[in-house]
Amino acid sequence: MTQHTPGPWVIVGHQIEGPTKDQDGFDRVVAYVHLRQPRNGSAEANARLIAAAPEMLAVLRRLVAVDANPAADSLDVTRVADDARALLAKIEGKG
């Protein structure tokens, strides 16, 4: 399976960029966000959601790993939940 562009992804204007350069030395554009959407903040919200994708994947992987680990304790679950809450706040523009 092909791997996605590694994170972190950042919002630069109307683009979501990864941390690496392409073969020509330009910033690696992961996605474009159409900023001509209604002026209700949806374009910015979409950009935050897209940019958070690598972090969401990491939190989901950690959650699955904790769930699969019989030795995991409530502190392990709490740490993953705290990271998920922080990520949600970032996506929702509160963090």
mmCIF file of C-alpha atoms in Angstrom:
data_model
loop_
_atom_site.group_PDB
_atom_site.id
_atom_site.type_symbol
_atom_site.label_atom_id
_atom_site.label_comp_id
_atom_site.label_asym_id
_atom_site.label_seq_id
_atom_site.Cartn_x
_atom_site.Cartn_y
_atom_site.Cartn_z
ATOM 1 C CA MET A 1 0.000 0.000 0.000
ATOM 2 C CA THR A 2 1.286 3.470 -0.854
ATOM 3 C CA GLN A 3 2.102 5.653 2.146
ATOM 4 C CA HIS A 4 0.677 9.136 2.595
ATOM 5 C CA THR A 5 2.876 12.209 2.841
ATOM 6 C CA PRO A 6 4.239 12.223 6.386
ATOM 7 C CA GLY A 7 3.115 14.890 8.812
ATOM 8 C CA PRO A 8 2.933 17.334 10.200
ATOM 9 C CA TRP A 9 0.803 19.029 7.579
ATOM 10 C CA VAL A 10 0.430 22.795 7.789
ATOM 11 C CA ILE A 11 -1.989 25.306 6.346
ATOM 12 C CA VAL A 12 -0.287 27.821 4.037
ATOM 13 C CA GLY A 13 -2.829 30.101 2.429
ATOM 14 C CA HIS A 14 -5.162 27.863 0.440
ATOM 15 C CA GLN A 15 -2.808 24.872 0.519
ATOM 16 C CA ILE A 16 -2.114 22.063 2.958
ATOM 17 C CA GLU A 17 1.603 21.286 2.802
ATOM 18 C CA GLY A 18 3.681 18.427 4.099
ATOM 19 C CA PRO A 19 7.136 18.802 5.642
ATOM 20 C CA THR A 20 9.025 17.443 2.638
ATOM 21 C CA LYS A 21 9.929 18.897 -0.745
ATOM 22 C CA ASP A 22 9.028 17.331 -4.068
ATOM 23 C CA GLN A 23 11.639 16.192 -6.603
ATOM 24 C CA ASP A 24 11.953 19.783 -7.902
ATOM 25 C CA GLY A 25 12.546 21.268 -4.445
ATOM 26 C CA PHE A 26 9.088 22.794 -4.033
ATOM 27 C CA ASP A 27 6.937 22.422 -0.927
ATOM 28 C CA ARG A 28 4.917 19.214 -1.123
ATOM 29 C CA VAL A 29 1.263 20.257 -1.512
ATOM 30 C CA VAL A 30 -1.055 17.661 -0.001
ATOM 31 C CA ALA A 31 -4.362 19.414 -0.715
ATOM 32 C CA TYR A 32 -5.925 22.661 -1.836
ATOM 33 C CA VAL A 33 -8.813 24.275 0.024
ATOM 34 C CA HIS A 34 -11.218 26.399 -1.980
ATOM 35 C CA LEU A 35 -11.417 29.646 -0.065
ATOM 36 C CA ARG A 36 -14.301 30.984 -2.140
ATOM 37 C CA GLN A 37 -16.776 29.002 -0.084
ATOM 38 C CA PRO A 38 -19.423 30.933 1.839
ATOM 39 C CA ARG A 39 -17.856 33.248 4.381
ATOM 40 C CA ASN A 40 -19.073 31.129 7.283
ATOM 41 C CA GLY A 41 -15.647 29.788 8.222
ATOM 42 C CA SER A 42 -16.157 26.424 6.539
ATOM 43 C CA ALA A 43 -13.047 26.748 4.347
ATOM 44 C CA GLU A 44 -10.837 27.352 7.379
ATOM 45 C CA ALA A 45 -12.532 24.519 9.272
ATOM 46 C CA ASN A 46 -11.997 22.189 6.313
ATOM 47 C CA ALA A 47 -8.334 23.186 6.154
ATOM 48 C CA ARG A 48 -7.837 22.453 9.864
ATOM 49 C CA LEU A 49 -9.512 19.059 9.494
ATOM 50 C CA ILE A 50 -7.427 18.069 6.470
ATOM 51 C CA ALA A 51 -4.184 19.306 8.044
ATOM 52 C CA ALA A 52 -4.860 17.223 11.165
ATOM 53 C CA ALA A 53 -5.142 13.938 9.237
ATOM 54 C CA PRO A 54 -1.647 12.599 10.085
ATOM 55 C CA GLU A 55 -2.171 13.375 13.776
ATOM 56 C CA MET A 56 -5.604 11.713 13.710
ATOM 57 C CA LEU A 57 -4.052 8.611 12.178
ATOM 58 C CA ALA A 58 -1.394 8.524 14.899
ATOM 59 C CA VAL A 59 -3.969 8.843 17.698
ATOM 60 C CA LEU A 60 -6.127 6.114 16.132
ATOM 61 C CA ARG A 61 -3.124 3.801 15.873
ATOM 62 C CA ARG A 62 -2.276 4.436 19.525
ATOM 63 C CA LEU A 63 -5.888 3.783 20.544
ATOM 64 C CA VAL A 64 -5.930 0.463 18.682
ATOM 65 C CA ALA A 65 -2.581 -0.501 20.218
ATOM 66 C CA VAL A 66 -3.798 0.278 23.746
ATOM 67 C CA ASP A 67 -7.006 -1.660 23.136
ATOM 68 C CA ALA A 68 -5.052 -4.677 21.864
ATOM 69 C CA ASN A 69 -2.633 -4.630 24.813
ATOM 70 C CA PRO A 70 -3.929 -6.700 27.754
ATOM 71 C CA ALA A 71 -1.318 -5.050 29.983
ATOM 72 C CA ALA A 72 -2.600 -1.544 29.225
ATOM 73 C CA ASP A 73 -4.028 0.279 32.195
ATOM 74 C CA SER A 74 -6.369 3.201 32.652
ATOM 75 C CA LEU A 75 -3.436 5.628 32.516
ATOM 76 C CA ASP A 76 -2.630 4.436 28.966
ATOM 77 C CA VAL A 77 -6.244 4.996 27.925
ATOM 78 C CA THR A 78 -6.303 8.403 29.615
ATOM 79 C CA ARG A 79 -3.169 9.530 27.760
ATOM 80 C CA VAL A 80 -4.641 8.581 24.392
ATOM 81 C CA ALA A 81 -7.954 10.230 25.294
ATOM 82 C CA ASP A 82 -6.135 13.415 26.384
ATOM 83 C CA ASP A 83 -4.268 13.519 23.065
ATOM 84 C CA ALA A 84 -7.540 12.967 21.196
ATOM 85 C CA ARG A 85 -9.212 15.818 23.106
ATOM 86 C CA ALA A 86 -6.287 18.146 22.337
ATOM 87 C CA LEU A 87 -6.458 17.205 18.672
ATOM 88 C CA LEU A 88 -10.206 17.833 18.565
ATOM 89 C CA ALA A 89 -9.663 21.285 20.088
ATOM 90 C CA LYS A 90 -7.032 22.031 17.440
ATOM 91 C CA ILE A 91 -9.334 20.875 14.636
ATOM 92 C CA GLU A 92 -12.217 22.921 16.035
ATOM 93 C CA GLY A 93 -10.013 26.027 16.235
ATOM 94 C CA LYS A 94 -9.948 26.060 20.042
ATOM 95 C CA GLY A 95 -6.374 24.960 20.584
#
